[in-house]
Amino acid sequence: MNSLSAKIFLTIAEHQSISAAARSLYISQPAVSAHLNRLEEEVGIQLVQRQKGHHSILLTPEGERFIPVAREWLSAENSLQAFKDSCSRKTLRIATVLSINQYLLMPIIEKLQQATPDIDLQLCVLPAGTSVITNTPQPYDIAIRLTRYDHPVSTAWFSHAPFFWDPPRILCPVDTPLPNRVVTPGDLDLSFELRQSIVDEVTAKWYQEHFPDNIASRYPAVWKLMKVADQFDDRRCWFLTHATIAEFLMAQNPGRLTTRQISPAPPQRLISIMVSKSYTRRDVLDAFLSCCREYLDERPYLTPLLPDTL
């Protein structure tokens, strides 16, 4: 039995007529009869009682019992075809938190859409503060992950690929009194600091080391990242962040902000790519990887770590 035979049988059962089934399916009556005969031969049971001189037919008791079998077969055929279609489509599901999606992922997505418009891109934005879980199956194929200063390893479900090191930067107004060179903590006036939005132990230790008299610096307050530029109400204000975030904020506020390198600085943070081991579209992964390389080529201040393949 195939899906057409199952569909023809169910249509005959619905209309109680071979000729009506033929009209409904837009095929000839002899073709419907031929399919029905082959189906009965295949199952070895008479499913339909033909009545001479009558247009209508009756299902045998076995034919009545065969209806759910035909429905299940047709449903399985449809599911199989849907599975084949999904495997043949170039679908890529990418997950990350909203902030990374805005300042890092979107330039890569734009490149990927331009280079391969046939890829069906599906973005999954995780709630703020949510870590990307990679030790269980997840409904995405790739996760862009901020892994800070460690080197995470691959898990049972995901492979880890380092993306780049994101160096710290001092973000400040364009008319800042800070010298136009690599600044030191001694150049910074702590009373005009904007508390950074990333709270972590490593940065807190950096504050404690270089500003030991300022207890509040141990745990920097959390700010809404996209609102930081609105807080620069004094030209001496400064904001310790990372290069990718600084680039995004400067693009959002043209002519208002600039950056300075700082030394000694907190360690760079690591941006990683986690790839689902169940994802098999090598051509899509290669296209994504190529766009990631373009992203890095345009940003020489980042340290590339991408492997040859994902």
Short mmCIF file of C-alpha atoms in Angstrom, two decimals:
data_model
loop_
_atom_site.label_atom_id
_atom_site.label_comp_id
_atom_site.label_asym_id
_atom_site.label_seq_id
_atom_site.Cartn_x
_atom_site.Cartn_y
_atom_site.Cartn_z
CA MET A 1 0.00 0.00 0.00
CA ASN A 2 1.12 3.52 -0.75
CA SER A 3 -0.30 6.91 0.15
CA LEU A 4 -2.36 7.10 -3.07
CA SER A 5 -3.97 3.70 -2.46
CA ALA A 6 -4.79 4.68 1.12
CA LYS A 7 -6.26 8.00 -0.02
CA ILE A 8 -8.36 6.34 -2.73
CA PHE A 9 -9.73 3.75 -0.30
CA LEU A 10 -10.63 6.41 2.28
CA THR A 11 -12.33 8.53 -0.38
CA ILE A 12 -14.36 5.52 -1.56
CA ALA A 13 -15.35 4.82 2.04
CA GLU A 14 -16.37 8.45 2.55
CA HIS A 15 -18.51 8.72 -0.62
CA GLN A 16 -19.73 5.09 -0.64
CA SER A 17 -19.20 5.22 -4.39
CA ILE A 18 -16.31 4.50 -6.77
CA SER A 19 -17.54 6.99 -9.37
CA ALA A 20 -18.02 9.73 -6.74
CA ALA A 21 -14.54 9.02 -5.39
CA ALA A 22 -13.11 9.35 -8.90
CA ARG A 23 -14.79 12.73 -9.38
CA SER A 24 -13.58 13.93 -5.97
CA LEU A 25 -9.98 12.90 -6.75
CA TYR A 26 -10.07 14.13 -10.37
CA ILE A 27 -8.95 10.77 -11.74
CA SER A 28 -10.78 8.27 -13.94
CA GLN A 29 -13.18 5.67 -12.55
CA PRO A 30 -11.19 2.75 -14.06
CA ALA A 31 -8.02 4.05 -12.37
CA VAL A 32 -9.83 4.14 -9.00
CA SER A 33 -11.11 0.59 -9.51
CA ALA A 34 -7.62 -0.60 -10.50
CA HIS A 35 -6.07 0.88 -7.37
CA LEU A 36 -8.77 -0.68 -5.21
CA ASN A 37 -8.28 -4.11 -6.80
CA ARG A 38 -4.50 -3.96 -6.25
CA LEU A 39 -5.02 -2.92 -2.62
CA GLU A 40 -7.37 -5.86 -1.98
CA GLU A 41 -4.89 -8.23 -3.63
CA GLU A 42 -2.08 -6.83 -1.45
CA VAL A 43 -3.94 -7.27 1.85
CA GLY A 44 -5.60 -10.51 0.70
CA ILE A 45 -9.04 -9.40 1.88
CA GLN A 46 -12.12 -8.04 0.15
CA LEU A 47 -12.66 -4.53 1.43
CA VAL A 48 -15.58 -3.38 -0.74
CA GLN A 49 -18.77 -5.11 -1.85
CA ARG A 50 -19.62 -4.18 -5.45
CA GLN A 51 -23.35 -4.15 -6.15
CA LYS A 52 -24.36 -4.82 -9.71
CA GLY A 53 -26.69 -2.22 -11.08
CA HIS A 54 -25.98 0.19 -8.23
CA HIS A 55 -23.70 3.21 -8.18
CA SER A 56 -23.10 2.91 -4.43
CA ILE A 57 -20.89 0.35 -2.70
CA LEU A 58 -20.77 -1.14 0.79
CA LEU A 59 -17.69 -1.78 2.86
CA THR A 60 -17.20 -5.29 4.14
CA PRO A 61 -16.67 -5.68 7.91
CA GLU A 62 -12.97 -6.02 7.15
CA GLY A 63 -13.20 -2.85 5.07
CA GLU A 64 -14.68 -0.97 8.04
CA ARG A 65 -11.83 -2.21 10.24
CA PHE A 66 -9.33 -1.21 7.56
CA ILE A 67 -10.29 2.49 7.69
CA PRO A 68 -8.12 3.40 10.74
CA VAL A 69 -5.25 1.37 9.23
CA ALA A 70 -5.42 3.43 6.03
CA ARG A 71 -5.61 6.66 8.03
CA GLU A 72 -2.54 5.74 10.08
CA TRP A 73 -0.66 4.78 6.91
CA LEU A 74 -1.52 8.08 5.25
CA SER A 75 -0.52 10.00 8.37
CA ALA A 76 2.81 8.15 8.50
CA GLU A 77 3.46 8.90 4.83
CA ASN A 78 2.74 12.59 5.42
CA SER A 79 5.03 12.65 8.46
CA LEU A 80 7.80 10.99 6.47
CA GLN A 81 7.48 13.53 3.68
CA ALA A 82 7.49 16.39 6.17
CA PHE A 83 10.65 14.93 7.70
CA LYS A 84 12.31 14.69 4.28
CA ASP A 85 11.33 18.27 3.49
CA SER A 86 12.71 19.56 6.79
CA CYS A 87 16.02 17.77 6.20
CA SER A 88 16.36 19.20 2.72
CA ARG A 89 15.66 22.79 3.80
CA LYS A 90 18.59 24.95 4.81
CA THR A 91 17.36 25.85 8.29
CA LEU A 92 19.61 27.32 10.97
CA ARG A 93 18.34 28.07 14.48
CA ILE A 94 20.61 30.40 16.46
CA ALA A 95 20.23 31.24 20.15
CA THR A 96 21.75 33.92 22.35
CA VAL A 97 20.72 36.53 24.90
CA LEU A 98 19.19 39.79 23.68
CA SER A 99 22.24 41.99 24.26
CA ILE A 100 24.61 39.71 22.32
CA ASN A 101 21.98 39.41 19.62
CA GLN A 102 21.96 43.20 19.22
CA TYR A 103 25.62 44.14 19.37
CA LEU A 104 27.32 41.01 18.01
CA LEU A 105 25.03 38.58 16.20
CA MET A 106 23.06 40.92 13.93
CA PRO A 107 26.04 41.93 11.73
CA ILE A 108 26.77 38.24 11.17
CA ILE A 109 23.12 37.46 10.43
CA GLU A 110 22.99 40.27 7.87
CA LYS A 111 26.06 38.86 6.11
CA LEU A 112 24.59 35.37 6.12
CA GLN A 113 21.28 36.54 4.67
CA GLN A 114 23.05 38.39 1.88
CA ALA A 115 25.40 35.51 1.06
CA THR A 116 22.82 32.70 1.28
CA PRO A 117 19.26 34.05 0.99
CA ASP A 118 17.91 30.49 0.75
CA ILE A 119 18.81 29.74 4.37
CA ASP A 120 15.83 29.83 6.74
CA LEU A 121 17.23 31.66 9.77
CA GLN A 122 15.39 31.30 13.06
CA LEU A 123 16.60 33.39 16.01
CA CYS A 124 15.94 32.30 19.59
CA VAL A 125 16.43 35.12 22.10
CA LEU A 126 17.07 33.83 25.60
CA PRO A 127 16.00 35.80 28.69
CA ALA A 128 18.59 38.14 30.17
CA GLY A 129 20.88 36.40 32.62
CA THR A 130 20.16 32.98 31.15
CA SER A 131 23.19 30.84 30.51
CA VAL A 132 23.14 28.76 27.35
CA ILE A 133 22.57 25.17 28.48
CA THR A 134 24.59 22.77 26.40
CA ASN A 135 24.56 19.47 28.30
CA THR A 136 21.05 18.53 27.14
CA PRO A 137 19.28 18.68 23.75
CA GLN A 138 18.08 22.19 22.92
CA PRO A 139 15.74 23.59 20.24
CA TYR A 140 18.53 25.38 18.40
CA ASP A 141 21.50 24.47 16.23
CA ILE A 142 24.02 27.14 17.24
CA ALA A 143 24.45 29.20 20.38
CA ILE A 144 26.64 32.31 20.59
CA ARG A 145 27.92 32.22 24.13
CA LEU A 146 29.77 34.61 26.39
CA THR A 147 32.08 32.28 28.32
CA ARG A 148 34.09 35.01 30.01
CA TYR A 149 37.61 33.99 30.88
CA ASP A 150 37.60 30.20 30.90
CA HIS A 151 37.81 27.65 28.10
CA PRO A 152 34.65 25.53 28.08
CA VAL A 153 34.80 22.06 26.59
CA SER A 154 32.45 20.21 24.29
CA THR A 155 29.52 18.35 25.84
CA ALA A 156 27.54 15.26 24.90
CA TRP A 157 25.19 17.39 22.77
CA PHE A 158 27.25 20.39 21.68
CA SER A 159 30.69 21.02 20.28
CA HIS A 160 32.56 24.06 21.54
CA ALA A 161 34.41 26.34 19.14
CA PRO A 162 36.16 29.50 20.44
CA PHE A 163 35.15 32.58 18.45
CA PHE A 164 37.32 35.49 19.62
CA TRP A 165 38.78 37.34 22.58
CA ASP A 166 36.90 40.56 23.34
CA PRO A 167 39.27 43.08 24.99
CA PRO A 168 38.19 45.63 27.64
CA ARG A 169 37.79 49.27 26.62
CA ILE A 170 37.12 52.56 28.33
CA LEU A 171 34.09 54.22 26.72
CA CYS A 172 33.91 57.99 27.19
CA PRO A 173 32.61 61.22 25.57
CA VAL A 174 34.45 62.47 22.48
CA ASP A 175 35.56 65.57 24.41
CA THR A 176 36.96 63.52 27.29
CA PRO A 177 39.96 64.96 29.17
CA LEU A 178 41.52 61.46 29.16
CA PRO A 179 44.81 61.44 27.22
CA ASN A 180 44.72 60.09 23.67
CA ARG A 181 46.85 57.04 24.46
CA VAL A 182 46.61 53.81 26.39
CA VAL A 183 45.33 55.06 29.74
CA THR A 184 46.12 53.66 33.16
CA PRO A 185 43.81 53.35 36.16
CA GLY A 186 45.58 56.42 37.55
CA ASP A 187 44.19 58.46 34.63
CA LEU A 188 40.64 57.65 35.63
CA ASP A 189 38.60 59.77 37.97
CA LEU A 190 36.48 57.25 39.83
CA SER A 191 33.97 59.87 40.95
CA PHE A 192 32.82 60.16 37.33
CA GLU A 193 32.62 56.45 36.53
CA LEU A 194 29.52 54.88 35.05
CA ARG A 195 29.16 51.51 36.71
CA GLN A 196 29.58 48.73 34.22
CA SER A 197 26.79 46.37 33.31
CA ILE A 198 28.78 43.13 33.57
CA VAL A 199 29.22 41.96 37.15
CA ASP A 200 31.86 39.27 37.61
CA GLU A 201 34.49 38.31 40.14
CA VAL A 202 37.48 39.00 37.88
CA THR A 203 36.44 42.59 37.17
CA ALA A 204 35.55 43.15 40.83
CA LYS A 205 39.08 42.10 41.77
CA TRP A 206 40.48 44.54 39.22
CA TYR A 207 38.49 47.37 40.85
CA GLN A 208 39.67 46.33 44.29
CA GLU A 209 43.30 46.28 43.16
CA HIS A 210 43.31 49.66 41.42
CA PHE A 211 40.68 51.52 43.48
CA PRO A 212 41.09 49.92 46.93
CA ASP A 213 39.55 52.85 48.79
CA ASN A 214 36.29 52.65 46.90
CA ILE A 215 34.23 49.86 48.45
CA ALA A 216 31.35 50.36 46.02
CA SER A 217 33.58 49.35 43.14
CA ARG A 218 33.74 45.79 44.39
CA TYR A 219 30.37 45.02 42.89
CA PRO A 220 29.60 47.31 39.97
CA ALA A 221 25.91 48.18 39.62
CA VAL A 222 23.90 46.76 36.75
CA TRP A 223 22.87 49.21 34.04
CA LYS A 224 20.69 48.72 31.02
CA LEU A 225 23.37 48.38 28.38
CA MET A 226 21.55 50.22 25.59
CA LYS A 227 20.90 53.21 27.89
CA VAL A 228 24.51 53.74 28.91
CA ALA A 229 25.13 56.62 26.50
CA ASP A 230 22.34 58.61 28.14
CA GLN A 231 24.30 58.58 31.42
CA PHE A 232 27.30 60.56 30.10
CA ASP A 233 26.34 63.87 31.70
CA ASP A 234 29.94 64.96 32.31
CA ARG A 235 32.91 64.89 29.96
CA ARG A 236 34.95 63.16 32.67
CA CYS A 237 32.57 60.18 32.78
CA TRP A 238 33.88 56.82 31.71
CA PHE A 239 32.51 53.31 31.34
CA LEU A 240 34.51 50.07 31.49
CA THR A 241 33.10 47.64 28.93
CA HIS A 242 34.32 45.48 26.03
CA ALA A 243 35.29 46.34 22.48
CA THR A 244 32.24 44.83 20.75
CA ILE A 245 29.85 46.65 23.09
CA ALA A 246 31.76 49.91 22.74
CA GLU A 247 31.60 49.63 18.94
CA PHE A 248 27.84 49.09 19.05
CA LEU A 249 27.19 51.99 21.43
CA MET A 250 29.34 54.35 19.34
CA ALA A 251 27.41 53.34 16.22
CA GLN A 252 24.15 54.02 18.05
CA ASN A 253 25.42 57.44 19.19
CA PRO A 254 27.48 58.82 16.28
CA GLY A 255 29.78 61.70 17.16
CA ARG A 256 29.16 61.41 20.91
CA LEU A 257 31.41 58.62 22.18
CA THR A 258 34.96 57.37 21.77
CA THR A 259 37.18 54.74 23.41
CA ARG A 260 40.53 54.36 25.11
CA GLN A 261 42.60 51.26 25.72
CA ILE A 262 43.53 50.62 29.33
CA SER A 263 46.53 48.90 30.89
CA PRO A 264 46.59 47.02 33.14
CA ALA A 265 43.08 45.87 32.32
CA PRO A 266 40.73 43.12 33.40
CA PRO A 267 41.21 39.91 31.37
CA GLN A 268 39.58 39.72 27.99
CA ARG A 269 36.36 37.76 27.83
CA LEU A 270 35.91 34.80 25.52
CA ILE A 271 33.09 34.60 22.98
CA SER A 272 32.33 31.05 21.90
CA ILE A 273 30.16 29.17 19.44
CA MET A 274 28.35 26.03 20.55
CA VAL A 275 27.18 23.76 17.70
CA SER A 276 24.63 20.98 18.13
CA LYS A 277 26.15 17.60 17.26
CA SER A 278 22.82 16.56 15.73
CA TYR A 279 22.97 19.32 13.11
CA THR A 280 24.12 17.80 9.81
CA ARG A 281 23.95 20.64 7.28
CA ARG A 282 27.66 21.09 6.65
CA ASP A 283 27.04 23.61 3.85
CA VAL A 284 25.05 25.86 6.22
CA LEU A 285 27.69 25.62 8.93
CA ASP A 286 30.41 26.50 6.42
CA ALA A 287 28.42 29.54 5.27
CA PHE A 288 27.94 30.66 8.87
CA LEU A 289 31.64 30.17 9.60
CA SER A 290 32.59 32.21 6.55
CA CYS A 291 30.42 35.11 7.73
CA CYS A 292 31.98 34.89 11.19
CA ARG A 293 35.43 35.21 9.61
CA GLU A 294 34.30 38.28 7.65
CA TYR A 295 33.03 39.78 10.90
CA LEU A 296 36.46 39.30 12.50
CA ASP A 297 38.36 40.53 9.43
CA GLU A 298 36.53 43.84 9.73
CA ARG A 299 37.49 44.18 13.41
CA PRO A 300 41.28 43.98 13.82
CA TYR A 301 41.00 44.86 17.53
CA LEU A 302 39.51 41.38 18.18
CA THR A 303 41.70 38.30 18.50
CA PRO A 304 40.32 35.57 16.18
CA LEU A 305 40.14 32.03 17.55
CA LEU A 306 37.91 30.34 14.97
CA PRO A 307 38.83 26.80 13.93
CA ASP A 308 38.88 25.71 10.28
CA THR A 309 35.51 23.96 10.65
CA LEU A 310 32.65 23.95 13.14
#
